[in-house]
Each structure stands twice: as structure tokens, then as C-alpha cells.
CSV table of C-alpha atoms in Angstrom, one decimal:
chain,number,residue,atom,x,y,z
G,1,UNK,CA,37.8,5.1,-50.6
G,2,UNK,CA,33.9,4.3,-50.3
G,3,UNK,CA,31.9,7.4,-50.6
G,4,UNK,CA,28.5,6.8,-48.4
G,5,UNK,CA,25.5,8.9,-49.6
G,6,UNK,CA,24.6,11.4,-47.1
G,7,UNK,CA,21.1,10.4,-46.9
G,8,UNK,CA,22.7,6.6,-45.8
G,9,UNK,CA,24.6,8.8,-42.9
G,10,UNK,CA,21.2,10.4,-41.7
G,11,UNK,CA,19.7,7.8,-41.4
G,12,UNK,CA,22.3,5.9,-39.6
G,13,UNK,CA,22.7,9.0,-36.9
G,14,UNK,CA,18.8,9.6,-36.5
G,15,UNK,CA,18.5,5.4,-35.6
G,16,UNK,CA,21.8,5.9,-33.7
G,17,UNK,CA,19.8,8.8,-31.3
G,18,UNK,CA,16.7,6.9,-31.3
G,19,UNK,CA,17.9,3.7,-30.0
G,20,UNK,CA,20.0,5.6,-27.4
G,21,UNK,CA,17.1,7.0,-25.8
G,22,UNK,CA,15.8,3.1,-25.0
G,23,UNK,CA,16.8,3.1,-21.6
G,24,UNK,CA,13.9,2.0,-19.2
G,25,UNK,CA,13.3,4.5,-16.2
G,26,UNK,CA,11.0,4.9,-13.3
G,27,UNK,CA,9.0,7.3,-15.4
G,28,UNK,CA,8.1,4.8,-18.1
G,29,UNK,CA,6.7,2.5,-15.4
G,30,UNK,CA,4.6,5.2,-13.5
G,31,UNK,CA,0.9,3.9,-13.0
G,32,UNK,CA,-1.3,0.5,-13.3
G,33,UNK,CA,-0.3,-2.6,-14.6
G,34,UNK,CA,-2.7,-5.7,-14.9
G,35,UNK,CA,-1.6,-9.6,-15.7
G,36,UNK,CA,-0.8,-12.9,-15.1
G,37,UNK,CA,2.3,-14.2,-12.9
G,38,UNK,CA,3.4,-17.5,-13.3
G,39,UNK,CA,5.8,-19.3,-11.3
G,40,UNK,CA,8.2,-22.1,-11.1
G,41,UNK,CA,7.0,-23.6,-14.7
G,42,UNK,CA,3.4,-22.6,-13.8
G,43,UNK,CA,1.4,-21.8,-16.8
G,44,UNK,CA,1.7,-24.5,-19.4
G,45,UNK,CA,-1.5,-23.2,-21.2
G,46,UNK,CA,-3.4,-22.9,-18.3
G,47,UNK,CA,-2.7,-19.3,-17.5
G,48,UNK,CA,-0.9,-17.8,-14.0
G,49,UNK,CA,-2.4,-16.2,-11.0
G,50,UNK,CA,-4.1,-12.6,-12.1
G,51,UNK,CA,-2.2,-9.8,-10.2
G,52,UNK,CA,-1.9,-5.5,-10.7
G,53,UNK,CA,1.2,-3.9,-9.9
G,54,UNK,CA,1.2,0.0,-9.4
G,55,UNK,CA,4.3,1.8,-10.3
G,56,UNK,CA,4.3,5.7,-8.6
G,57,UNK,CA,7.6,7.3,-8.1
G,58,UNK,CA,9.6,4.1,-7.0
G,59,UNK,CA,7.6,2.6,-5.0
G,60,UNK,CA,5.5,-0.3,-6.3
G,61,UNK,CA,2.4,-2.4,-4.9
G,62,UNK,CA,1.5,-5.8,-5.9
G,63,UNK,CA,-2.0,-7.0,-5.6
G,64,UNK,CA,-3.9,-10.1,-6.4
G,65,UNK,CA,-7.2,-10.1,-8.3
G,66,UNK,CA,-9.3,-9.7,-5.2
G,67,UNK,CA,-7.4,-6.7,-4.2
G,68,UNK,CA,-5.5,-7.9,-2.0
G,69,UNK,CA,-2.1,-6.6,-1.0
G,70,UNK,CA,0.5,-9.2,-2.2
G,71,UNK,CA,3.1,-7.0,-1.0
G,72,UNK,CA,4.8,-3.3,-1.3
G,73,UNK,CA,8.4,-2.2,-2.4
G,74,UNK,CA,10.5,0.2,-3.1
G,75,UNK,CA,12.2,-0.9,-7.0
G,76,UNK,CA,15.7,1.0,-8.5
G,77,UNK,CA,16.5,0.2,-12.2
G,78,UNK,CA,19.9,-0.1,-13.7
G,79,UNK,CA,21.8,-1.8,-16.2
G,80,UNK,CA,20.1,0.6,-18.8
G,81,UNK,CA,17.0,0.0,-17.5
G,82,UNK,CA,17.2,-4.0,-18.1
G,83,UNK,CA,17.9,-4.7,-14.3
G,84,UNK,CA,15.5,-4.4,-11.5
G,85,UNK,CA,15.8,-4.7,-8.1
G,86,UNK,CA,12.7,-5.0,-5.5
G,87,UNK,CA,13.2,-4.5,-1.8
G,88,UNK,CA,10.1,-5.7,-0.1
G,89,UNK,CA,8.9,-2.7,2.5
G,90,UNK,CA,5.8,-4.7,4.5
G,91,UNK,CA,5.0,-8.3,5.9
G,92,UNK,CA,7.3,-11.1,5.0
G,93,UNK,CA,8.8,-9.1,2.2
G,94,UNK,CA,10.5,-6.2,4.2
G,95,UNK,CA,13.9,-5.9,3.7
G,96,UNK,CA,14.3,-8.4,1.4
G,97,UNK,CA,15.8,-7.5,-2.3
G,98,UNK,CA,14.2,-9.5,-5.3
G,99,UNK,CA,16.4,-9.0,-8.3
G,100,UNK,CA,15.3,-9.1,-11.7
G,101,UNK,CA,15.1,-8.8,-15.4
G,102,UNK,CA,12.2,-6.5,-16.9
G,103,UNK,CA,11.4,-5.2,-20.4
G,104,UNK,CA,8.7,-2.5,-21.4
G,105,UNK,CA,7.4,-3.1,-25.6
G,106,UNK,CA,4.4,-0.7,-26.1
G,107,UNK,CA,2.0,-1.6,-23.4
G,108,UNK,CA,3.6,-4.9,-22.3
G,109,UNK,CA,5.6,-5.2,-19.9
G,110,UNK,CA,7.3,-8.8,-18.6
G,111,UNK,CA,9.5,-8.7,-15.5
G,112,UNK,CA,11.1,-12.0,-14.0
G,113,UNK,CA,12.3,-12.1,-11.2
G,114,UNK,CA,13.9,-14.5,-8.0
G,115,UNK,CA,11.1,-15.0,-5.6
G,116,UNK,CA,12.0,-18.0,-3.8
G,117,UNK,CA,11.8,-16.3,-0.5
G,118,UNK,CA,15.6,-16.9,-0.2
G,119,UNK,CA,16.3,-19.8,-2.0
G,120,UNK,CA,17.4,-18.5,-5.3
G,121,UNK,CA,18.1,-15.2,-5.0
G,122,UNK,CA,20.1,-14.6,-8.3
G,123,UNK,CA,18.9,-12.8,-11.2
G,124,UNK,CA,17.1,-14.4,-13.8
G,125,UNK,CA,19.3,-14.5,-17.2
G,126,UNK,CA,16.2,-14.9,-19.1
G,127,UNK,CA,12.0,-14.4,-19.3
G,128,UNK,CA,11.4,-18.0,-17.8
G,129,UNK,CA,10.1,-19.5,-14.6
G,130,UNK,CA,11.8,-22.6,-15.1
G,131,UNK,CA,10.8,-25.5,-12.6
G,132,UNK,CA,13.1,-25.5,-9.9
G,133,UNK,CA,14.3,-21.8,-10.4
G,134,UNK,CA,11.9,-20.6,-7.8
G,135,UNK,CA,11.8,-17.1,-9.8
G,136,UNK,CA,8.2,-15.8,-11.1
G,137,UNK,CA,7.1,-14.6,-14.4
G,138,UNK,CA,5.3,-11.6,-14.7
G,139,UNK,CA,3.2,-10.4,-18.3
G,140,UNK,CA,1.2,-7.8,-17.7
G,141,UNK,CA,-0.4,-4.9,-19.9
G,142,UNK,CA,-0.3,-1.0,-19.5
G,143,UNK,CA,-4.6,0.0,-18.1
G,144,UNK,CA,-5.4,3.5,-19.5
């Protein structure tokens, strides 16, 4: 029989509880969101298409850097917070459910998600916006 230090099984309970609190909600999301989206491949060095998202309660607005309203959604979360799913709520978006990937580190947020207006409506199974995979890219950083 191994005795384990006591210190050794703090430790490992305080990580244990502090990793089980990482779950993503709407909360952690709440408020302004400014970036680059990229599409399709787009990028390659060249940077994406500026755009601010604001999260408040579950709804979310996209906008492009004139202002302009790219569109409006309502957004659940689930899978832990790893999953999310946009339904568009105006225009050419209504009704229509995006799913997606999304992680929040610090301030940064990056989301991918299908966006190919019906032609590949799966979730992404990973942060890319492969050519072909008609899902975008989204990087963007917490404003204060």
C-alpha cells in the first residue's frame, strides 16, 4: 500500500473543483466582442473581414466594421459549454440554426461555425475554415 501525502491529495481535489467549474455559459459571453472572421480558407496572412458580436442574455448581434447589421440570433450553449448553436432571428438568417464550436481563454474568444447558408450545415470538429467547408472562423477579443 502507497501512502500519498495529504498535501498531494489537496492539491489534486482543489484542481479537481477548479477545472469543474470550466463550463462556458451565457454569462461568460455577456457584452462586446471585436475581431476578424475568416471564411472558407480566407486569411492566409492577410487577415479576415473585421466584425463585433454583442452577447446580452442570449441573444447575439453580429455587425460588420461599418456598423452594419450582419445579422441577429438567439445562441443556446451545451456540450459543457463547447457547443453552440445560432438560430438566425432577422433577414435571410431567420430561422435558420448555425451550429458550432466556441472556446473562451482570458479575453479571446474563437467560435467556428457552419455558415454555408445551407450547404454544410454540420458542426465544425475543429477551429478551421477549411476551403470547401463553407464554415467561418471567428477570433475575436473581449472590449472593456
Amino acid at each position: 500500500m502507497v501512502l500519498v501525502p495529504s498535501i498531494y491529495v489537496d492539491l489534486f481535489f482543489t484542481l479537481l473543483i477548479a477545472f469543474a467549474g470550466d463550463d462556458l455559459t451565457a454569462k461568460d459571453l455577456q457584452g462586446t466582442w471585436k475581431g476578424e472572421r475568416y471564411t472558407e480558407g480566407g486569411g492566409g496572412g492577410q487577415g479576415g473581414e473585421v466584425v463585433e458580436f454583442t452577447f446580452k442574455d442570449n441573444l447575439l448581434v453580429g455587425r460588420k466594421k461599418s456598423g452594419v447589421v450582419i445579422g441577429e440570433a438567439t445562441f443556446t450553449l451545451s456540450e459543457g459549454g463547447k457547443n453552440i448553436d445560432a438560430t438566425g432571428t432577422s433577414g435571410g438568417y431567420r430561422n435558420k440554426t448555425y451550429p458550432g464550436i466556441i472556446k473562451v481563454e482570458g479575453d479571446k474568444l474563437t467560435w467556428c461555425s457552419a455558415g454555408g447558408g445551407g450547404k454544410d450545415m454540420k458542426r465544425p470538429g475543429s477551429f478551421t475554415a477549411n476551403p470547401g467547408s463553407a464554415h467561418y472562423l471567428i477570433v475575436l477579443t473581449r472590449q472593456k
